[in-house]
CSV table of C-alpha atoms in Angstrom, one decimal:
chain,number,residue,atom,x,y,z
A,3,MET,CA,-8.6,19.7,-17.2
A,4,ALA,CA,-12.1,19.4,-15.3
A,5,LYS,CA,-13.9,17.9,-18.0
A,6,ASP,CA,-11.1,15.7,-18.6
A,7,LYS,CA,-11.7,15.0,-15.2
A,8,GLY,CA,-15.5,13.5,-16.1
A,9,TYR,CA,-16.9,16.8,-14.8
A,10,VAL,CA,-19.2,18.3,-17.8
A,11,ASP,CA,-20.8,21.7,-15.8
A,12,LEU,CA,-17.8,24.0,-14.0
A,13,GLN,CA,-18.9,27.3,-13.1
A,14,GLN,CA,-17.1,29.4,-11.0
A,15,TRP,CA,-19.9,31.4,-9.2
A,16,ASP,CA,-19.1,33.5,-5.8
A,17,LEU,CA,-20.7,31.7,-3.0
A,18,ASN,CA,-22.2,35.3,-1.4
A,19,GLU,CA,-24.5,36.4,-5.0
A,20,PHE,CA,-28.1,35.0,-4.7
A,21,PRO,CA,-30.2,33.5,-6.2
A,22,TYR,CA,-27.4,30.4,-7.4
A,23,PRO,CA,-27.7,30.0,-11.3
A,24,TYR,CA,-29.2,26.4,-10.9
A,25,LYS,CA,-33.1,25.3,-11.2
A,26,ASN,CA,-34.5,24.2,-8.3
A,27,ASN,CA,-33.8,20.8,-7.3
A,28,GLU,CA,-31.5,20.4,-9.9
A,29,PHE,CA,-29.3,18.4,-7.5
A,30,ASP,CA,-29.1,14.4,-6.2
A,31,VAL,CA,-26.0,15.6,-3.7
A,32,LEU,CA,-24.1,18.9,-3.3
A,33,THR,CA,-20.3,19.4,-1.9
A,34,CYS,CA,-18.8,22.0,-0.8
A,35,ALA,CA,-15.4,22.1,0.4
A,36,GLY,CA,-12.8,25.2,1.3
A,37,THR,CA,-15.0,28.2,1.0
A,38,LEU,CA,-17.3,28.1,3.6
A,39,THR,CA,-14.7,30.2,5.2
A,40,TYR,CA,-16.2,33.5,3.3
A,41,ALA,CA,-19.6,32.8,3.4
A,42,GLN,CA,-21.7,36.4,4.8
A,43,ASP,CA,-24.7,35.0,5.4
A,44,PHE,CA,-24.6,31.1,6.2
A,45,ILE,CA,-28.1,31.0,6.3
A,46,LYS,CA,-28.5,32.3,3.3
A,47,VAL,CA,-26.1,29.9,1.3
A,48,PHE,CA,-27.4,27.3,3.2
A,49,ASP,CA,-31.1,28.3,1.6
A,50,GLU,CA,-29.7,28.7,-1.8
A,51,PHE,CA,-27.9,24.8,-1.4
A,52,CYS,CA,-31.5,23.2,-0.6
A,53,ARG,CA,-33.4,25.2,-3.1
A,54,ILE,CA,-30.8,23.5,-5.1
A,55,THR,CA,-31.3,20.1,-3.9
A,56,LYS,CA,-33.6,17.7,-4.5
A,57,PRO,CA,-35.9,16.8,-1.1
A,58,GLY,CA,-33.4,14.2,0.9
A,59,SER,CA,-30.5,14.7,-1.6
A,60,ILE,CA,-27.1,14.7,0.8
A,61,ILE,CA,-25.2,18.1,1.1
A,62,ILE,CA,-21.3,17.7,2.1
A,63,MET,CA,-19.5,20.1,3.5
A,64,THR,CA,-16.5,21.2,5.5
A,65,HIS,CA,-15.8,24.2,7.6
A,66,ARG,CA,-12.7,25.6,9.2
A,67,SER,CA,-11.7,23.6,12.7
A,68,ASP,CA,-11.5,26.4,14.4
A,69,MET,CA,-14.3,28.9,12.7
A,70,MET,CA,-16.8,25.5,13.2
A,71,ASN,CA,-17.7,26.4,17.1
A,72,LYS,CA,-18.7,30.3,16.5
A,73,ASP,CA,-20.9,29.3,13.4
A,74,LEU,CA,-22.0,25.9,14.2
A,75,GLN,CA,-25.4,27.8,15.3
A,76,TYR,CA,-25.8,28.6,11.5
A,77,PHE,CA,-26.3,24.7,10.7
A,78,GLN,CA,-27.9,23.4,13.8
A,79,GLN,CA,-30.4,26.7,12.7
A,80,MET,CA,-30.9,25.2,9.5
A,81,GLU,CA,-32.1,21.4,11.1
A,82,LYS,CA,-34.3,23.8,13.7
A,83,ASP,CA,-36.1,24.9,10.7
A,84,GLY,CA,-36.8,22.2,9.5
A,85,LYS,CA,-34.4,22.3,6.0
A,86,TRP,CA,-32.3,20.0,7.2
A,87,THR,CA,-31.4,16.8,8.5
A,88,GLN,CA,-27.7,16.6,10.4
A,89,LEU,CA,-26.6,13.3,9.6
A,90,GLU,CA,-22.7,13.7,10.9
A,91,LEU,CA,-20.3,16.4,11.7
A,92,THR,CA,-16.8,14.7,11.9
A,93,ASP,CA,-14.1,15.1,13.7
A,94,SER,CA,-10.9,17.4,12.2
A,95,VAL,CA,-9.0,16.3,10.0
A,96,PRO,CA,-5.9,18.3,8.7
A,97,TYR,CA,-6.9,20.3,5.8
A,98,LEU,CA,-4.2,19.7,2.8
A,99,PRO,CA,-1.6,17.9,4.5
A,100,ASN,CA,0.5,17.4,1.5
A,101,ASN,CA,0.5,20.5,1.5
A,102,GLU,CA,3.1,23.6,1.9
A,103,ASN,CA,1.1,25.9,2.0
A,104,TYR,CA,-1.7,24.2,5.1
A,105,GLY,CA,0.5,20.8,6.1
A,106,MET,CA,-1.1,19.8,10.0
A,107,ASP,CA,-2.1,23.4,10.6
A,108,VAL,CA,-5.2,24.2,9.3
A,109,GLN,CA,-8.2,21.7,10.4
A,110,VAL,CA,-11.4,20.8,9.0
A,111,GLN,CA,-14.3,18.7,10.2
A,112,PHE,CA,-16.6,17.5,7.9
A,113,PHE,CA,-21.0,18.2,7.9
A,114,VAL,CA,-23.1,15.7,6.3
A,115,ALA,CA,-27.0,16.9,6.2
A,116,ARG,CA,-30.0,15.8,4.6
A,117,ASN,CA,-32.4,17.7,2.5
A,118,ASP,CA,-35.9,17.5,4.6
A,119,LYS,CA,-38.0,19.4,2.1
A,120,LYS,CA,-41.1,18.2,0.9
A,121,GLU,CA,-41.8,17.7,-2.4
């Protein structure tokens, strides 16, 4: 099904297993939706995101709004360390509004950053 939708390489991978099975600077854009809830070490995960994306690339993530207040410090630490620049942190929106298991109860925020590593 994924290949029918245009995905060339689709891999299942544990977010907490390092390093990720990708080369340095492999991607222009990285999207992570619905999985940061399971991150055991945000800084290690975010460092991997930066490693596998190119300098200047865009990293787009969602995170549950009910967890963002506690976890925002890790997103901000990446900027303090000069690894990325925050471009956007949205207000809360429904995660899966038409899903009977989530409806309007589970909210997420989008965090968008630019990879600031040097070439």
